[in-house]
Tab-separated table of C-alpha atoms in Angstrom:
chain	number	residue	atom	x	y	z
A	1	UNK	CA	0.000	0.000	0.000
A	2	UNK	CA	2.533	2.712	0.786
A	3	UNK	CA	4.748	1.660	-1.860
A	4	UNK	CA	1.601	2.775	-4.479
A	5	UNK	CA	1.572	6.116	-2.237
A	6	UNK	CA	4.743	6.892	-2.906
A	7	UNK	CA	4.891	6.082	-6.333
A	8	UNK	CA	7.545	4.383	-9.439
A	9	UNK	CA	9.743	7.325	-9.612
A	10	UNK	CA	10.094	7.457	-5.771
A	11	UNK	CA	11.486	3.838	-6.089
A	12	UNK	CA	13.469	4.869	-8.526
A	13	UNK	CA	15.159	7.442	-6.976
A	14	UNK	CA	15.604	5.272	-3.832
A	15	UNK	CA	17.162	2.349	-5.259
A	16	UNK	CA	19.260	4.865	-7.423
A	17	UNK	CA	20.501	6.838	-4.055
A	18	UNK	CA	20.886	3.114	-2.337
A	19	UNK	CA	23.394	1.991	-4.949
A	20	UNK	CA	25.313	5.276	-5.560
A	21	UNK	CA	25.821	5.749	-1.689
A	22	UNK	CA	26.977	1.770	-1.267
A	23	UNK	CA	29.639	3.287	-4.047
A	24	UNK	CA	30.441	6.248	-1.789
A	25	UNK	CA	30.947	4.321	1.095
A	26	UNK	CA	33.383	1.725	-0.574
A	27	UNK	CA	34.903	4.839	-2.227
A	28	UNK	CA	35.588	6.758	1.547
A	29	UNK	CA	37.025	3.901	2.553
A	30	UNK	CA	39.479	2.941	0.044
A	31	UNK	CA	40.483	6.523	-1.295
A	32	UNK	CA	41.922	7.312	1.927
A	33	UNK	CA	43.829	3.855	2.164
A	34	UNK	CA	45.158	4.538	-1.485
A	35	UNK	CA	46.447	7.777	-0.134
A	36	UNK	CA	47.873	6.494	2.732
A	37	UNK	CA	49.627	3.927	0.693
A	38	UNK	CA	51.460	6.575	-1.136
A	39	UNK	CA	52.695	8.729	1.862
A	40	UNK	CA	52.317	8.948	5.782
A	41	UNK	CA	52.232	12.569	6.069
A	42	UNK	CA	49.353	13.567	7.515
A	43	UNK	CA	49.308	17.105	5.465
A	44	UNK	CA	49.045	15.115	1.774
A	45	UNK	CA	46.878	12.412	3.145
A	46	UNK	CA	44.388	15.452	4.371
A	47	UNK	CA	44.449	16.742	1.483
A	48	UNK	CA	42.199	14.096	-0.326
A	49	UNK	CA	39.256	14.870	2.391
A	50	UNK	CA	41.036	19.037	1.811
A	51	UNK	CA	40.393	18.918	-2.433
A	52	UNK	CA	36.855	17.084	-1.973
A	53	UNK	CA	35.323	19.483	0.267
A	54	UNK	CA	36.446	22.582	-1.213
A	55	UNK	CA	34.024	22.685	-3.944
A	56	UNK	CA	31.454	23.226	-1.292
A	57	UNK	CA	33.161	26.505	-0.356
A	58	UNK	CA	33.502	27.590	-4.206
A	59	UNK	CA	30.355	26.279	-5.606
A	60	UNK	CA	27.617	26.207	-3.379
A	61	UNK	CA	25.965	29.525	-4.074
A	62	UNK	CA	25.841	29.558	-7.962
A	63	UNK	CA	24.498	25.464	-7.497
A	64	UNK	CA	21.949	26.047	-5.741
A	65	UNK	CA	20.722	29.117	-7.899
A	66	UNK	CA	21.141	26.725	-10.888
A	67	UNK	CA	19.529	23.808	-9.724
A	68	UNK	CA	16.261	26.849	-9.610
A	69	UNK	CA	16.645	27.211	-13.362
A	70	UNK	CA	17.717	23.858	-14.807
A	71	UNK	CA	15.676	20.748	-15.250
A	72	UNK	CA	16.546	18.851	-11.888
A	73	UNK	CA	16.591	15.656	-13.158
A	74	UNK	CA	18.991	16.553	-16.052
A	75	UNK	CA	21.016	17.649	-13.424
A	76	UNK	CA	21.758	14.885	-11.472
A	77	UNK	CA	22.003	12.521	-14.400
A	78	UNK	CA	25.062	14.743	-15.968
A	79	UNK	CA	26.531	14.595	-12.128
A	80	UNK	CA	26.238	10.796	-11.897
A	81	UNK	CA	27.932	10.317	-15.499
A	82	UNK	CA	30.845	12.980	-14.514
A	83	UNK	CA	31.552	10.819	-11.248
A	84	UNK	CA	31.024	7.614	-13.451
A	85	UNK	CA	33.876	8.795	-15.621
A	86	UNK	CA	36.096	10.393	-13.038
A	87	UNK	CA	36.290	6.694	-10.631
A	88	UNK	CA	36.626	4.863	-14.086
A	89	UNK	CA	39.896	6.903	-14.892
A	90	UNK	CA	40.945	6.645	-11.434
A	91	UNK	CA	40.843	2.403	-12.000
A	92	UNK	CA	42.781	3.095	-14.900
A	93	UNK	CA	45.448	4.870	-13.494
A	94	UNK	CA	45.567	2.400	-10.513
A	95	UNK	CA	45.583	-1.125	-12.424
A	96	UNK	CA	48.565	0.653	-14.352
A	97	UNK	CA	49.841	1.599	-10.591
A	98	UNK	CA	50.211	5.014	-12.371
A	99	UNK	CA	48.339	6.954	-9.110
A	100	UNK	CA	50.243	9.646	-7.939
A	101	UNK	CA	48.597	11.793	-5.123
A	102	UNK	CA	48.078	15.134	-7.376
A	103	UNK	CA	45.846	12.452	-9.558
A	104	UNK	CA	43.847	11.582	-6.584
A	105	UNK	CA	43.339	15.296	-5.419
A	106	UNK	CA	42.340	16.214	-9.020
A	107	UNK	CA	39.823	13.217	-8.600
A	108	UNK	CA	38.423	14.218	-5.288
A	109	UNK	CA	37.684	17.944	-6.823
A	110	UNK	CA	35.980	16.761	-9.742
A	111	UNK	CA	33.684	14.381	-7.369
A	112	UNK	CA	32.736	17.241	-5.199
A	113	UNK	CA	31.918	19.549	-7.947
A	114	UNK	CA	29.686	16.928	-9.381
A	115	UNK	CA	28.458	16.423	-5.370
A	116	UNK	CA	27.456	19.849	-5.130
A	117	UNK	CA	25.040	19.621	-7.715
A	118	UNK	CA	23.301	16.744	-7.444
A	119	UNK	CA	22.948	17.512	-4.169
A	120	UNK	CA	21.169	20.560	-4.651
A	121	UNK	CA	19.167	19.204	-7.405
A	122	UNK	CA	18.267	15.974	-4.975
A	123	UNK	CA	16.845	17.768	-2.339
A	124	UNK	CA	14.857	19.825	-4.222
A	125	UNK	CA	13.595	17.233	-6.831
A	126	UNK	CA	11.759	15.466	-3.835
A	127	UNK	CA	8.235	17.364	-3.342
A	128	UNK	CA	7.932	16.777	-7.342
A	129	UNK	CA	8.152	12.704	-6.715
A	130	UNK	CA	5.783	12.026	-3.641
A	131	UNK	CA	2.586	14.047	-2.034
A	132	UNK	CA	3.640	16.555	0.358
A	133	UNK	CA	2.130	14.338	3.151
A	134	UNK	CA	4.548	11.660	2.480
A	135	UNK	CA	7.413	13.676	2.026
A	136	UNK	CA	8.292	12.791	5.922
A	137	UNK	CA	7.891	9.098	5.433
A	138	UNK	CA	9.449	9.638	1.658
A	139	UNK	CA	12.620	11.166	3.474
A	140	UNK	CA	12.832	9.139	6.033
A	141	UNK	CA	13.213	5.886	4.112
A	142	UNK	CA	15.746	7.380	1.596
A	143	UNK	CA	17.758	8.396	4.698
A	144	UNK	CA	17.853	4.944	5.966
A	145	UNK	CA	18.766	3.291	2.724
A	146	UNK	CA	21.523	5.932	2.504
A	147	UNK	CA	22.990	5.087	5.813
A	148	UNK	CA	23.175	1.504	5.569
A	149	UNK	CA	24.597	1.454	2.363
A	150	UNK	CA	26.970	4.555	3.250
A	151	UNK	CA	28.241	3.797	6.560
A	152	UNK	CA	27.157	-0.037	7.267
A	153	UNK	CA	27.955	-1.784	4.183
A	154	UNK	CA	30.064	0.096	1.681
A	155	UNK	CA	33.171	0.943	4.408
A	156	UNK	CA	33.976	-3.004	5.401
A	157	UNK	CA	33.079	-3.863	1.843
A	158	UNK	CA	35.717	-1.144	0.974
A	159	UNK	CA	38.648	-2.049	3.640
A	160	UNK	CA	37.926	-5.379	2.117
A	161	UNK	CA	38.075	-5.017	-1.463
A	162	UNK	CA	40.902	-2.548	-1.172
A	163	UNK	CA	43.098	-5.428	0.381
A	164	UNK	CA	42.247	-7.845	-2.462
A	165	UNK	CA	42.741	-5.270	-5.359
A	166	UNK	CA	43.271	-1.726	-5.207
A	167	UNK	CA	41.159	-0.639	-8.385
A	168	UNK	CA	38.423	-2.725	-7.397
A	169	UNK	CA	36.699	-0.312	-4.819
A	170	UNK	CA	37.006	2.480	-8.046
A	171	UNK	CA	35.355	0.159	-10.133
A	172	UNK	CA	32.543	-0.757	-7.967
A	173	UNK	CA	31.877	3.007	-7.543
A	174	UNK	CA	31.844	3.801	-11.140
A	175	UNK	CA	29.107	1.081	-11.639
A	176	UNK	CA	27.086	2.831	-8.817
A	177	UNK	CA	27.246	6.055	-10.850
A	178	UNK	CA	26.495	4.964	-13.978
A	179	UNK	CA	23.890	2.249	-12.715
A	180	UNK	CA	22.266	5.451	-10.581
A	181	UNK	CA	22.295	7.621	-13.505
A	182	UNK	CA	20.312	5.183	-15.774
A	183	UNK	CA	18.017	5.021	-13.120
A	184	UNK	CA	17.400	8.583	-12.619
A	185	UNK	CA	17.267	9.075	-16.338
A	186	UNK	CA	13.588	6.979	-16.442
A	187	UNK	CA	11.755	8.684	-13.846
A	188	UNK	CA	8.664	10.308	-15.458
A	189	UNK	CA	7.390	14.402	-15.461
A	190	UNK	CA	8.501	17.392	-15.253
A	191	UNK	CA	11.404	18.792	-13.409
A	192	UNK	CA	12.083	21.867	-14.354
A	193	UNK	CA	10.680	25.283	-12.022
A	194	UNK	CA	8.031	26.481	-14.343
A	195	UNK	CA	6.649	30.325	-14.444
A	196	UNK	CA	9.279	31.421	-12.418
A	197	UNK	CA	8.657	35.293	-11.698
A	198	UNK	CA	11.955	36.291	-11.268
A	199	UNK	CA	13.346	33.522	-14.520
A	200	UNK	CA	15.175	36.866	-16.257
A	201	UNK	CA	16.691	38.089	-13.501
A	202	UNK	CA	20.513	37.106	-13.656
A	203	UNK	CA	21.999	34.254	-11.293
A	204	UNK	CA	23.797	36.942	-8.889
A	205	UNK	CA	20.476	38.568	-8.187
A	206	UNK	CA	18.908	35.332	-6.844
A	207	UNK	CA	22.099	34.156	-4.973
A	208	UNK	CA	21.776	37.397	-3.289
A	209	UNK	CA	18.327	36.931	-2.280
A	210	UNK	CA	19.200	33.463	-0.881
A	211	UNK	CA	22.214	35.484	1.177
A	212	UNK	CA	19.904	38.623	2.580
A	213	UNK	CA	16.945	35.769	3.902
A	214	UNK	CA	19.352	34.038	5.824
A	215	UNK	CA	21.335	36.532	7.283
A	216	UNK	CA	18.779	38.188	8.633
A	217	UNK	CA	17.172	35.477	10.111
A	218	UNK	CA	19.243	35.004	13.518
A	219	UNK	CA	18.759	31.504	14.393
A	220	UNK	CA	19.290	29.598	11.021
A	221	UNK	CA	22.400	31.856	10.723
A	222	UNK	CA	23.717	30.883	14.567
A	223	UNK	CA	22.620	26.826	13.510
A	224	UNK	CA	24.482	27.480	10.018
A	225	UNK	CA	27.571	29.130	11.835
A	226	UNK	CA	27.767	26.220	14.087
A	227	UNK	CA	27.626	23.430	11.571
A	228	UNK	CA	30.213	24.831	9.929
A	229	UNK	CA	32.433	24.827	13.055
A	230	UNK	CA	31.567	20.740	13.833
A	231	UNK	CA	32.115	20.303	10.550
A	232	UNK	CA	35.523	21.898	10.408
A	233	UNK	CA	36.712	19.570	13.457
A	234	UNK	CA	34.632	16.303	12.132
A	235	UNK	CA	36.818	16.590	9.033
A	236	UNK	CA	39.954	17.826	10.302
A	237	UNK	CA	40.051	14.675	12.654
A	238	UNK	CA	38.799	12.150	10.443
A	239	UNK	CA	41.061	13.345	7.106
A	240	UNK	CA	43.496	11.600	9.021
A	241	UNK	CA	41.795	9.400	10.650
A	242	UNK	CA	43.306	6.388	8.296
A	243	UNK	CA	46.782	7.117	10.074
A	244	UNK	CA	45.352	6.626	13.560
A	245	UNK	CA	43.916	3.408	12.479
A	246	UNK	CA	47.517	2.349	11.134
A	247	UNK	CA	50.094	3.955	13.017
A	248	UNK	CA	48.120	4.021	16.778
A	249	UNK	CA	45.778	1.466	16.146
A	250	UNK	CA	47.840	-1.215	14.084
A	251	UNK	CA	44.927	-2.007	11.949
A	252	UNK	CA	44.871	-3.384	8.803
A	253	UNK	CA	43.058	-2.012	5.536
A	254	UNK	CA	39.818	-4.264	6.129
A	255	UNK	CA	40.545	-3.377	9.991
A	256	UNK	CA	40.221	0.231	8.889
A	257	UNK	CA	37.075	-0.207	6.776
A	258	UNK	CA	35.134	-2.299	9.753
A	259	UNK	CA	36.246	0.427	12.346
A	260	UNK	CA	33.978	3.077	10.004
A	261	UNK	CA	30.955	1.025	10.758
A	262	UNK	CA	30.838	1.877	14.209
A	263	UNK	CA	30.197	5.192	13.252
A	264	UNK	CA	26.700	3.493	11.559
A	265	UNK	CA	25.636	2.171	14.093
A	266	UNK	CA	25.541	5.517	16.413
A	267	UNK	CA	24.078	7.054	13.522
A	268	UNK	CA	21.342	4.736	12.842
A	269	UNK	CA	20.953	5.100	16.896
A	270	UNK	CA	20.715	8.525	16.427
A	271	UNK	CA	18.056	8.713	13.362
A	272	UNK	CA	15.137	6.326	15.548
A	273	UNK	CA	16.151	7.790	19.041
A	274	UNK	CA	15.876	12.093	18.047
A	275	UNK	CA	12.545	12.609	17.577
A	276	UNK	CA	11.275	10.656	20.919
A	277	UNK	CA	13.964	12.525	22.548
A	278	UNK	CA	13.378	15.901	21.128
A	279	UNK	CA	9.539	15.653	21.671
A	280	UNK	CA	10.571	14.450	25.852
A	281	UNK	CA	13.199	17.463	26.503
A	282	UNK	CA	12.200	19.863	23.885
A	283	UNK	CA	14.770	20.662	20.330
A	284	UNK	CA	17.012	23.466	21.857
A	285	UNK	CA	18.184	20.588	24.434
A	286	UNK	CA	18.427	18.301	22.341
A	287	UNK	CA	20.796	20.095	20.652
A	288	UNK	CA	22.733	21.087	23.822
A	289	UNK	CA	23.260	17.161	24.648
A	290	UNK	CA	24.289	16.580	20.817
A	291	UNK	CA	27.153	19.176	21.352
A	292	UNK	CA	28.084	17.654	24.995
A	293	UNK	CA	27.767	14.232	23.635
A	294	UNK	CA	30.048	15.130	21.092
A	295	UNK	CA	33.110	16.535	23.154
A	296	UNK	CA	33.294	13.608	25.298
A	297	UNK	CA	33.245	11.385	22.384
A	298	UNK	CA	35.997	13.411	20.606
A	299	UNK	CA	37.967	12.853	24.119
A	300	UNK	CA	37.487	9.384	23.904
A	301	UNK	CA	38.982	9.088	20.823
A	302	UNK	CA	41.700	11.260	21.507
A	303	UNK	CA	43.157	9.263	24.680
A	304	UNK	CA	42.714	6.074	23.311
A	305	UNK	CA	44.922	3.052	21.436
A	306	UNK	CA	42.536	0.532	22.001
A	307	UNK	CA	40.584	-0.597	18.766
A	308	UNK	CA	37.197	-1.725	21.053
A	309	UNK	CA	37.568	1.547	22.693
A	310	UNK	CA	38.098	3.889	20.012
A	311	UNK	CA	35.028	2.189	18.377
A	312	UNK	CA	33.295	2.914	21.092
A	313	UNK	CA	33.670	6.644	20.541
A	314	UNK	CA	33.252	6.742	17.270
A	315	UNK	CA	30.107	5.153	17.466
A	316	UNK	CA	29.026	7.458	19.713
A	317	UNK	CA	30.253	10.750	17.929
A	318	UNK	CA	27.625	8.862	15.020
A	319	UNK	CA	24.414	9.482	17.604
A	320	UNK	CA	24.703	13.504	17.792
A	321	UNK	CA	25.683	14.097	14.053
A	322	UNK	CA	22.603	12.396	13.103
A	323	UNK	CA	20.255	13.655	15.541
A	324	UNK	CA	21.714	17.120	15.619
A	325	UNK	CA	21.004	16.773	11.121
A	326	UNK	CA	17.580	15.361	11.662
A	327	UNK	CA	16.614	18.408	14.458
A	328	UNK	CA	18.308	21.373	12.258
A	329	UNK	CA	17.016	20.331	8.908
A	330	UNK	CA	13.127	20.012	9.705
A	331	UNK	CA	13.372	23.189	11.116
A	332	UNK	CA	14.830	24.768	7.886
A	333	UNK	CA	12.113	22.899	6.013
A	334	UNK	CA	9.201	24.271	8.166
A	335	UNK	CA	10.794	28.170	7.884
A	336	UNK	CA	12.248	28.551	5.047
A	337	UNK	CA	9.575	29.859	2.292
A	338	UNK	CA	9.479	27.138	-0.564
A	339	UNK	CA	10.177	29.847	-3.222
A	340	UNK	CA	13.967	30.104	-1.604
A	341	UNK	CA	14.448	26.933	-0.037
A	342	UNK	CA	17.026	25.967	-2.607
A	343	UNK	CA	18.793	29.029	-2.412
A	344	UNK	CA	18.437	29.738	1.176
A	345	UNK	CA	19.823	25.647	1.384
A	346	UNK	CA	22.831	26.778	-0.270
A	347	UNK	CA	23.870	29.176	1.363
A	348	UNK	CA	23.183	27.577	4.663
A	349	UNK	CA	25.830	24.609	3.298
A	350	UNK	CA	28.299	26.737	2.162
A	351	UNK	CA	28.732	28.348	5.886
A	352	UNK	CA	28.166	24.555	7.240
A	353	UNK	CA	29.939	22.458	4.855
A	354	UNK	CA	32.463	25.671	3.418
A	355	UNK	CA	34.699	24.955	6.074
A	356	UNK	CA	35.023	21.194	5.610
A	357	UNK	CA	38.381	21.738	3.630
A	358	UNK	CA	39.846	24.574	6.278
A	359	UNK	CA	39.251	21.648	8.478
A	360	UNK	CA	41.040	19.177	6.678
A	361	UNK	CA	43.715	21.494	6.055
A	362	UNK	CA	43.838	21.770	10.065
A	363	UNK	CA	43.874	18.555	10.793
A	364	UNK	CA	46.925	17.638	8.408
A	365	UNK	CA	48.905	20.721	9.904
A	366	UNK	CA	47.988	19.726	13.778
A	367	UNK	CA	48.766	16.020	12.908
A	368	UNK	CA	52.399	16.884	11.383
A	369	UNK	CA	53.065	19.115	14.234
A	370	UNK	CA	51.582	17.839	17.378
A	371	UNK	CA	51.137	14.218	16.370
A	372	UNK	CA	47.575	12.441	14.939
A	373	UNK	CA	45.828	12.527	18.219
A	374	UNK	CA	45.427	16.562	18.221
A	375	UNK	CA	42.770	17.378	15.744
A	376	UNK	CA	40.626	14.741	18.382
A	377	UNK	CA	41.630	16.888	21.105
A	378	UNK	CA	40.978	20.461	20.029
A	379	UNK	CA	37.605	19.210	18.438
A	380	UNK	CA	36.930	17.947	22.250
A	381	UNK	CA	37.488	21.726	23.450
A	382	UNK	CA	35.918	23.329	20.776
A	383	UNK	CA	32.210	21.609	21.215
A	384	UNK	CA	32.486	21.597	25.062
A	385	UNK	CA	32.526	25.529	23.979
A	386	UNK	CA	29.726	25.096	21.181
A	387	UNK	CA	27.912	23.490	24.381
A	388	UNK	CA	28.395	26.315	26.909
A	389	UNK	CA	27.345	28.969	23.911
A	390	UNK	CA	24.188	26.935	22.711
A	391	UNK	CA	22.788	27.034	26.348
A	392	UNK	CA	21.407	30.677	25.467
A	393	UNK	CA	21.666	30.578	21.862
A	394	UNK	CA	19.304	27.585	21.067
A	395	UNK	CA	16.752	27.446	23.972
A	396	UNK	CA	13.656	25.469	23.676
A	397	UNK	CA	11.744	28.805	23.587
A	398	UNK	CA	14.023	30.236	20.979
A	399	UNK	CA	13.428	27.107	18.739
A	400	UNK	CA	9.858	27.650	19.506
A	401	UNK	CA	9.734	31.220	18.754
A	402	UNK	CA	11.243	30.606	15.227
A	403	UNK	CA	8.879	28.140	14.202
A	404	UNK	CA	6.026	30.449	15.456
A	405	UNK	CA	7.082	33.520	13.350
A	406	UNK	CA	7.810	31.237	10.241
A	407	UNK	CA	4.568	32.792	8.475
A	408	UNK	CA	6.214	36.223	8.699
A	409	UNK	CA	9.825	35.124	7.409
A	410	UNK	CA	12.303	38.054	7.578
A	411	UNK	CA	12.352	40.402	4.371
């Protein structure tokens, strides 16, 4: 019955997003190992997490203005072929063993150019595949198939298949891409923004819009400014993350790739437990505990050489990442006027996600200077600070006041 509800080209698009993210996870496994087979410094092996991230600091704005004006689905199936192509040269260059590490940072670009599109284009293609009543259910499920193929399957199967053949993880993700693409390609309608009022107006004009909404609006621009700090220290610690697991850790590739999972499992934790927990203790401290969570986690981490332990941690940094995501993005979706959700989206990533490669950069400096364990550390200090600011800036009645004034967005 709810399979009929949601529709063919909901399937579609699930089953597409299921195999393309059992590619990414097999990929963010075995890149890193790759780089880490080519050098020890943590500097060049950061800079794979460093070149993949920075086209959300370059591109976001003028994607999400485009994804506004170009058919969506078009979109995501020129994204999907330009990843296709870009893993399928990496192989290449690997089964020749012809992979030097300028190769695999020009790789990592080009896939987060392509990610910052389809991105975009996925997250606003959604309300044209299911009824707005199902979009929460709709969501929901693609979430879940994303997770377990991300974090709970594609990781081991990564570690795994790296250790048998290095080009064999690339390959696999190609497939997803093109297999995902062909998928995309048959769903059905239109999905391009018709009778646009402002469709003349020139592609600065509506990034600036996007920029003036969310600025003004104080809460989405605290929320935004603190993503992008956790996601400065998430990636600074776990760019090198692969040298912990080697040098501290003395795991092996497939030891590596299993390790990752952990970090499923608090997520998928997190994504069943947030909403029973948000409705008990209210959103605002919710949030506070995701912060608070965090920093001990991040501790954990950062004191430990024990495998069990160190999964531990990491399995519990998973819960708040998740639950702080699933909080902070249904409150965007219930204030943010449809007309600029795209654009006001982008700009929200590029302060949250922009940072990713300063991070990454950070981490590889901290780990050369003041060995692999730091980035772990200073992330520990800078959430138990994120947790101490929150307490005023993210209330329950702030939270509550935003969601109240959402009818009268800011001008």
């Amino acid at each position: 019955m709810s399979r009929e509800r949601l529709g063919a080209n909901y399937w579609k698009l699930w089953i597409a997003s299921a195999i393309s993210n059992l590619g990414d996870g097999v990929r963010w496994t075995a890149l890193p190992l790759l780089a880490a087979s080519l050098t020890h410094d943590p500097a060049r092996v950061a800079a794979i997490d460093f070149s993949a991230s920075l086209p959300w600091f370059l591109f976001a704005l003028p994607a999400g203005a485009l994804v506004d004006r170009l058919d969506r689905r078009r979109v995501m199936v020129v994204s999907n072929v330009v990843r296709a192509a870009a893993m399928s040269l990496l192989a290449f260059f690997v089964l020749r063993e012809l992979a030097p590490l300028f190769l695999l940072y020009a790789i990592a670009f080009c896939l987060g150019c392509a990610e910052t599109m389809f991105d975009n284009a996925a997250q606003a293609l959604m309300p044209r595949l299911v009824e707005r009543a199902h979009l929460e259910k709709a969501n929901g499920r693609l979430y879940a198939a994303e997770l377990i193929a991300n974090q709970f399957v594609g990781p081991p199967l990564g570690g795994f298949l790296f250790a048998i053949a290095m080009a064999v993880p690339f390959l696999l993700d190609a497939a997803s891409f093109a297999i995902a693409a062909g998928l995309i390609v048959s769903l059905v309608g239109a999905f391009r923004v018709a009778d646009r009022p402002d469709a003349v107006t020139k592609l600065r004009h509506d990034i600036g819009e996007g920029l003036r909404w969310l600025w003004a609006h104080r809460l989405l621009r605290t929320l935004a400014a603190f993503l992008g700090i956790q996601n400065m220290m998430s990636t600074a610690c776990f760019s090198i993350f692969v040298l912990v697991s080697i040098e501290i850790l003395g795991l092996s590739d497939a030891g590596y790739g299993l390790l990752l999972t952990s970090l499923a499992i608090g997520s998928f934790v997190g994504s069943v437990t947030v909403s029973p927990l948000s409705r008990k203790v209210g959103s605002g401290t919710t949030l506070f505990i995701c912060l608070a969570v965090s920093a001990a986690a991040y501790l954990v981490v950062a004191l430990s050489s024990n495998p069990v332990v160190t999964g531990i941690g990491i399995g519990v940094l998973g819960w708040p990442i998740v639950a702080w995501n699933v909080i902070t993005v249904s409150l965007r979706q219930s204030i943010i006027p449809d007309r600029l959700l795209g654009r006001v989206n982008s700009v929200y990533r590029l302060m949250g996600w922009g940072t990713m490669p300063l991070g990454a950069a950070l981490g590889g400096l901290l780990g050369r200077t003041l060995g692999l364990r730091s980035p772990f550390f200073v992330a520990a200090a800078a959430h138990a600070l994120l947790a101490v600011v929150a307490i005023a800036a993210m209330s329950n009645a702030v939270l509550s006041r935003a969601r109240e004034e959402a009818a009268d967005p800011p001008a």
